[in-house]
Amino acid sequence: MDHRQLGFLVALANERHFGRAARVCHVTQPTLSARLKQLEEELGTALILRGHRFEGFTPEGERVLTHARRIIAELDELKGDLSPEAVLTGRLTLGVVPSALAAVGEFLPRLREAFPQLSLRMRELSTSSLAQGLEDGELDLAVGYPAAPAMSGFACRPLYQEHSALIASQAHFLLPETPAWECLREYPLVLLTPEMQQRRRLNQQLAQLNHQPSPLLEANSIAALGVMLEAGLGVSVLAEHLADSRLGTGLVARRLPGEGETVGLLWRSGQQHSRRLNAVLELLRSLPRSADVDG
């Protein structure tokens, strides 16, 4: 076994296609397939589900993949740490909850300016997936909700406060200027699916009012909710700042009562960080914090 075999496995997981993985690794597809088959023989177990095309990984393959990602990342970090004066290179993988994409867009230009040869990969994920990605080493950093139970134990730098609001199309619904939570009973609701953190917060709030929401439509994508809201299919409860052109046109937001929830930068704590991650964290610490995000 060598690190190139592990790199081929990680590339296959990223590309989900043998041909594309081979191109990323700058080898032929037969070479990539043969090296992965050799890895399976060395480990004595099947790692890949093969049919006419790539179909995924076996449970053993998923376990090996987790270790492979860590080993490849550590080798990459080692190369950088051995040359502390060298230009920062490699890849930084950032996970983001959907509502925080706009905030990330504000500091990504600073990262590109400071580290022009650093490759950035961004993944839009739910809170639970962010936590799993940080734990498994698939993500270097995350932007999410530190107060969420899944995020317990990670280091955090608060970025801003996110407030919940009623959001709807002005052409289809007349929202009160200062709504109360009870008024949700009056509208058809289009909401995020229950596993999303914003939906969990909504359910907790309504549980205090002995109200169980019965949405007409649900989606795990804020962009999809934007389409529904623009079409006048209902009213949603989302982060207040989303009621601008990032979510859709002709939408209005009315802040609901209560304190906002902190959105922050999260990373694994209690371990030595790579030179790359330390440099990025140092840059982000120098950026001003936003106390609030308004629509």
Short mmCIF file of C-alpha atoms in Angstrom, two decimals:
data_model
loop_
_atom_site.label_atom_id
_atom_site.label_comp_id
_atom_site.label_asym_id
_atom_site.label_seq_id
_atom_site.Cartn_x
_atom_site.Cartn_y
_atom_site.Cartn_z
CA MET A 1 0.00 0.00 0.00
CA ASP A 2 1.20 3.53 -0.77
CA HIS A 3 -0.22 7.00 -0.52
CA ARG A 4 -1.03 7.13 -4.25
CA GLN A 5 -3.49 4.24 -3.87
CA LEU A 6 -5.19 6.15 -1.06
CA GLY A 7 -5.21 9.26 -3.23
CA PHE A 8 -6.93 7.31 -6.01
CA LEU A 9 -9.58 6.17 -3.53
CA VAL A 10 -10.21 9.74 -2.33
CA ALA A 11 -10.40 10.98 -5.93
CA LEU A 12 -12.98 8.31 -6.74
CA ALA A 13 -15.04 9.36 -3.72
CA ASN A 14 -14.91 13.00 -4.83
CA GLU A 15 -15.65 12.41 -8.52
CA ARG A 16 -18.02 9.39 -8.20
CA HIS A 17 -16.77 8.23 -11.59
CA PHE A 18 -13.73 6.12 -12.55
CA GLY A 19 -12.89 8.11 -15.68
CA ARG A 20 -13.07 11.52 -14.01
CA ALA A 21 -11.09 10.27 -11.02
CA ALA A 22 -8.37 9.00 -13.36
CA ARG A 23 -8.15 12.38 -15.11
CA VAL A 24 -7.86 14.19 -11.78
CA CYS A 25 -5.03 11.85 -10.79
CA HIS A 26 -3.33 12.18 -14.21
CA VAL A 27 -3.39 8.43 -14.90
CA THR A 28 -5.33 6.22 -17.26
CA GLN A 29 -8.57 4.63 -16.09
CA PRO A 30 -7.14 1.08 -16.32
CA THR A 31 -4.21 2.17 -14.13
CA LEU A 32 -6.50 3.69 -11.51
CA SER A 33 -8.77 0.63 -11.51
CA ALA A 34 -5.82 -1.75 -11.23
CA ARG A 35 -4.25 0.15 -8.34
CA LEU A 36 -7.56 0.22 -6.45
CA LYS A 37 -8.02 -3.50 -7.05
CA GLN A 38 -4.50 -4.02 -5.69
CA LEU A 39 -5.43 -2.02 -2.59
CA GLU A 40 -8.46 -4.27 -2.03
CA GLU A 41 -6.26 -7.37 -2.35
CA GLU A 42 -3.72 -5.99 0.12
CA LEU A 43 -6.44 -5.21 2.67
CA GLY A 44 -8.25 -8.48 2.01
CA THR A 45 -11.68 -6.94 1.50
CA ALA A 46 -13.82 -5.34 -1.17
CA LEU A 47 -13.89 -1.54 -0.91
CA ILE A 48 -15.84 -0.49 -4.01
CA LEU A 49 -19.28 -1.47 -5.28
CA ARG A 50 -18.82 -2.12 -8.97
CA GLY A 51 -21.43 -2.60 -11.68
CA HIS A 52 -21.45 -1.15 -15.15
CA ARG A 53 -20.28 2.01 -13.39
CA PHE A 54 -19.19 3.20 -9.95
CA GLU A 55 -21.97 2.44 -7.45
CA GLY A 56 -20.44 3.51 -4.15
CA PHE A 57 -18.36 1.98 -1.38
CA THR A 58 -18.81 -1.04 0.84
CA PRO A 59 -18.99 -0.41 4.62
CA GLU A 60 -15.32 -1.42 4.78
CA GLY A 61 -14.58 0.96 1.92
CA GLU A 62 -16.19 3.85 3.80
CA ARG A 63 -13.98 3.11 6.81
CA VAL A 64 -10.83 2.97 4.67
CA LEU A 65 -11.90 6.18 2.91
CA THR A 66 -12.11 8.04 6.24
CA HIS A 67 -8.54 7.01 7.07
CA ALA A 68 -7.38 7.75 3.52
CA ARG A 69 -8.66 11.32 3.68
CA ARG A 70 -6.83 11.90 6.94
CA ILE A 71 -3.57 10.39 5.68
CA ILE A 72 -3.63 12.41 2.45
CA ALA A 73 -4.44 15.60 4.36
CA GLU A 74 -1.63 14.94 6.86
CA LEU A 75 0.88 14.32 4.05
CA ASP A 76 -0.18 17.58 2.42
CA GLU A 77 0.17 19.42 5.72
CA LEU A 78 3.56 17.84 6.37
CA LYS A 79 4.91 19.15 3.06
CA GLY A 80 3.74 22.64 3.93
CA ASP A 81 5.01 22.52 7.51
CA LEU A 82 8.48 21.48 6.35
CA SER A 83 8.67 24.65 4.25
CA PRO A 84 7.31 27.38 6.58
CA GLU A 85 8.53 30.16 4.30
CA ALA A 86 6.98 28.69 1.18
CA VAL A 87 3.88 30.15 -0.45
CA LEU A 88 0.74 28.65 1.09
CA THR A 89 -0.65 25.98 -1.21
CA GLY A 90 -2.91 22.94 -0.96
CA ARG A 91 -6.63 22.80 -0.50
CA LEU A 92 -8.87 24.25 2.21
CA THR A 93 -12.31 22.65 2.41
CA LEU A 94 -15.03 24.81 3.95
CA GLY A 95 -18.50 23.58 4.91
CA VAL A 96 -21.34 26.09 5.16
CA VAL A 97 -24.95 25.98 6.33
CA PRO A 98 -27.16 27.32 3.51
CA SER A 99 -28.22 30.51 5.29
CA ALA A 100 -24.57 31.57 5.80
CA LEU A 101 -23.49 31.54 2.16
CA ALA A 102 -23.73 35.33 1.90
CA ALA A 103 -21.51 35.83 4.96
CA VAL A 104 -18.91 33.47 3.54
CA GLY A 105 -18.97 35.45 0.32
CA GLU A 106 -17.81 38.49 2.28
CA PHE A 107 -14.55 36.95 3.51
CA LEU A 108 -13.66 34.62 0.63
CA PRO A 109 -12.19 37.51 -1.43
CA ARG A 110 -9.84 38.29 1.48
CA LEU A 111 -8.69 34.66 1.53
CA ARG A 112 -8.09 34.67 -2.22
CA GLU A 113 -6.13 37.92 -1.97
CA ALA A 114 -3.98 36.71 0.94
CA PHE A 115 -3.39 33.16 -0.35
CA PRO A 116 -3.74 33.22 -4.15
CA GLN A 117 -2.28 29.72 -4.59
CA LEU A 118 -4.51 28.13 -1.97
CA SER A 119 -7.28 26.03 -3.52
CA LEU A 120 -10.67 26.52 -1.87
CA ARG A 121 -13.50 24.00 -1.91
CA MET A 122 -16.88 24.95 -0.42
CA ARG A 123 -19.68 22.52 0.42
CA GLU A 124 -23.22 23.50 1.38
CA LEU A 125 -24.28 21.12 4.17
CA SER A 126 -26.72 20.64 7.02
CA THR A 127 -25.52 21.14 10.60
CA SER A 128 -25.19 17.41 11.29
CA SER A 129 -23.19 16.92 8.09
CA LEU A 130 -20.90 19.82 9.04
CA ALA A 131 -20.16 18.21 12.38
CA GLN A 132 -19.47 14.83 10.77
CA GLY A 133 -17.24 16.44 8.16
CA LEU A 134 -15.17 18.23 10.78
CA GLU A 135 -14.88 15.09 12.89
CA ASP A 136 -13.83 12.92 9.94
CA GLY A 137 -11.35 15.47 8.64
CA GLU A 138 -13.24 15.99 5.37
CA LEU A 139 -13.72 19.66 6.31
CA ASP A 140 -11.05 22.04 7.57
CA LEU A 141 -13.50 24.74 8.65
CA ALA A 142 -17.23 25.17 8.93
CA VAL A 143 -19.62 28.09 9.17
CA GLY A 144 -22.64 27.07 11.17
CA TYR A 145 -24.51 27.21 14.46
CA PRO A 146 -22.23 26.70 17.50
CA ALA A 147 -25.22 26.23 19.81
CA ALA A 148 -26.46 23.19 17.89
CA PRO A 149 -25.88 19.99 19.91
CA ALA A 150 -23.96 18.43 17.02
CA MET A 151 -21.39 21.25 17.23
CA SER A 152 -20.54 20.70 20.89
CA GLY A 153 -16.79 20.42 21.45
CA PHE A 154 -15.62 22.32 18.38
CA ALA A 155 -13.67 25.56 18.64
CA CYS A 156 -15.64 28.60 17.55
CA ARG A 157 -15.26 32.24 16.55
CA PRO A 158 -18.66 34.02 16.45
CA LEU A 159 -19.37 35.86 13.20
CA TYR A 160 -22.85 37.38 13.53
CA GLN A 161 -26.36 36.99 14.98
CA GLU A 162 -29.04 35.49 12.77
CA HIS A 163 -32.69 36.44 13.38
CA SER A 164 -35.78 34.50 12.35
CA ALA A 165 -38.40 36.24 10.25
CA LEU A 166 -41.62 35.64 8.38
CA ILE A 167 -40.78 35.78 4.68
CA ALA A 168 -43.33 35.93 1.87
CA SER A 169 -44.09 37.43 -1.51
CA GLN A 170 -45.46 40.97 -1.19
CA ALA A 171 -47.70 40.30 -4.17
CA HIS A 172 -49.44 37.38 -2.45
CA PHE A 173 -49.38 37.99 1.31
CA LEU A 174 -49.73 41.00 3.58
CA LEU A 175 -47.51 40.40 6.59
CA PRO A 176 -47.87 42.39 9.82
CA GLU A 177 -45.06 44.83 10.56
CA THR A 178 -44.39 43.23 13.96
CA PRO A 179 -45.59 39.63 13.78
CA ALA A 180 -46.00 37.26 16.72
CA TRP A 181 -45.20 33.57 16.52
CA GLU A 182 -48.90 32.76 16.91
CA CYS A 183 -49.67 34.29 13.52
CA LEU A 184 -48.06 31.32 11.77
CA ARG A 185 -51.40 29.56 12.27
CA GLU A 186 -52.92 31.96 9.75
CA TYR A 187 -50.74 31.15 6.74
CA PRO A 188 -49.95 28.21 4.48
CA LEU A 189 -46.38 27.32 5.35
CA VAL A 190 -43.44 26.32 3.15
CA LEU A 191 -40.59 25.25 5.41
CA LEU A 192 -37.21 23.62 5.54
CA THR A 193 -37.26 19.88 6.22
CA PRO A 194 -37.10 18.75 9.88
CA GLU A 195 -33.40 17.82 9.89
CA MET A 196 -32.31 21.39 9.09
CA GLN A 197 -31.20 23.48 12.10
CA GLN A 198 -33.48 26.44 11.31
CA ARG A 199 -36.47 24.08 11.18
CA ARG A 200 -35.46 22.52 14.51
CA ARG A 201 -35.39 25.99 16.07
CA LEU A 202 -38.82 26.74 14.62
CA ASN A 203 -40.27 23.49 15.96
CA GLN A 204 -38.85 24.24 19.42
CA GLN A 205 -40.35 27.72 19.39
CA LEU A 206 -43.78 26.51 18.30
CA ALA A 207 -43.71 23.64 20.81
CA GLN A 208 -43.77 26.29 23.54
CA LEU A 209 -47.06 27.46 22.03
CA ASN A 210 -48.39 23.90 21.80
CA HIS A 211 -48.45 24.28 18.04
CA GLN A 212 -47.21 21.64 15.61
CA PRO A 213 -46.62 23.15 12.16
CA SER A 214 -48.26 21.41 9.21
CA PRO A 215 -46.41 22.76 6.18
CA LEU A 216 -47.92 22.42 2.75
CA LEU A 217 -44.47 22.11 1.21
CA GLU A 218 -41.01 21.28 2.56
CA ALA A 219 -37.53 21.43 1.04
CA ASN A 220 -33.97 20.91 2.26
CA SER A 221 -32.79 23.74 0.02
CA ILE A 222 -33.20 27.45 0.69
CA ALA A 223 -33.02 28.08 -3.05
CA ALA A 224 -36.00 25.75 -3.56
CA LEU A 225 -37.94 27.56 -0.84
CA GLY A 226 -37.18 30.83 -2.64
CA VAL A 227 -38.88 29.50 -5.79
CA MET A 228 -41.94 28.49 -3.74
CA LEU A 229 -42.10 31.85 -2.00
CA GLU A 230 -41.78 33.81 -5.25
CA ALA A 231 -44.65 31.76 -6.68
CA GLY A 232 -46.84 32.74 -3.72
CA LEU A 233 -47.29 29.17 -2.52
CA GLY A 234 -46.97 30.12 1.13
CA VAL A 235 -45.08 31.88 3.91
CA SER A 236 -41.80 30.68 5.40
CA VAL A 237 -39.71 31.22 8.53
CA LEU A 238 -36.08 31.75 7.62
CA ALA A 239 -33.11 33.93 8.47
CA GLU A 240 -34.18 37.56 8.06
CA HIS A 241 -31.31 38.52 5.78
CA LEU A 242 -32.35 35.96 3.16
CA ALA A 243 -35.31 38.07 1.99
CA ASP A 244 -33.20 39.91 -0.55
CA SER A 245 -32.07 39.06 -4.06
CA ARG A 246 -30.16 36.00 -2.78
CA LEU A 247 -33.46 34.24 -2.04
CA GLY A 248 -35.78 35.76 -4.64
CA THR A 249 -37.34 38.97 -5.88
CA GLY A 250 -40.39 40.68 -4.46
CA LEU A 251 -40.02 39.10 -1.02
CA VAL A 252 -40.47 40.86 2.31
CA ALA A 253 -39.22 39.85 5.76
CA ARG A 254 -40.76 40.67 9.13
CA ARG A 255 -38.59 39.84 12.16
CA LEU A 256 -40.16 37.53 14.72
CA PRO A 257 -39.71 38.04 18.49
CA GLY A 258 -36.76 36.54 20.31
CA GLU A 259 -33.00 36.62 20.43
CA GLY A 260 -30.97 35.72 17.39
CA GLU A 261 -28.82 32.63 17.06
CA THR A 262 -25.07 32.92 16.71
CA VAL A 263 -23.48 31.88 13.44
CA GLY A 264 -19.79 31.19 13.78
CA LEU A 265 -16.64 29.76 12.29
CA LEU A 266 -15.97 26.25 13.66
CA TRP A 267 -12.99 23.92 13.59
CA ARG A 268 -11.61 20.96 15.49
CA SER A 269 -9.96 21.87 18.77
CA GLY A 270 -7.48 20.14 21.02
CA GLN A 271 -4.99 19.17 18.33
CA GLN A 272 -2.09 20.61 16.39
CA HIS A 273 -3.26 22.45 13.29
CA SER A 274 -1.57 22.56 9.93
CA ARG A 275 0.35 25.62 8.82
CA ARG A 276 -2.38 26.18 6.22
CA LEU A 277 -5.23 26.11 8.72
CA ASN A 278 -3.34 28.28 11.22
CA ALA A 279 -2.67 30.91 8.55
CA VAL A 280 -6.33 31.01 7.51
CA LEU A 281 -7.54 31.23 11.10
CA GLU A 282 -5.12 34.07 11.80
CA LEU A 283 -6.44 35.99 8.80
CA LEU A 284 -10.07 35.42 9.77
CA ARG A 285 -9.38 36.55 13.35
CA SER A 286 -8.32 39.90 11.94
CA LEU A 287 -11.67 40.44 10.21
CA PRO A 288 -14.26 42.56 12.08
CA ARG A 289 -17.18 40.74 13.64
CA SER A 290 -20.70 41.67 12.61
CA ALA A 291 -23.03 41.98 15.59
CA ASP A 292 -26.12 41.51 13.48
CA VAL A 293 -27.36 40.60 10.04
CA ASP A 294 -30.45 42.42 8.85
CA GLY A 295 -32.56 41.83 5.81
#
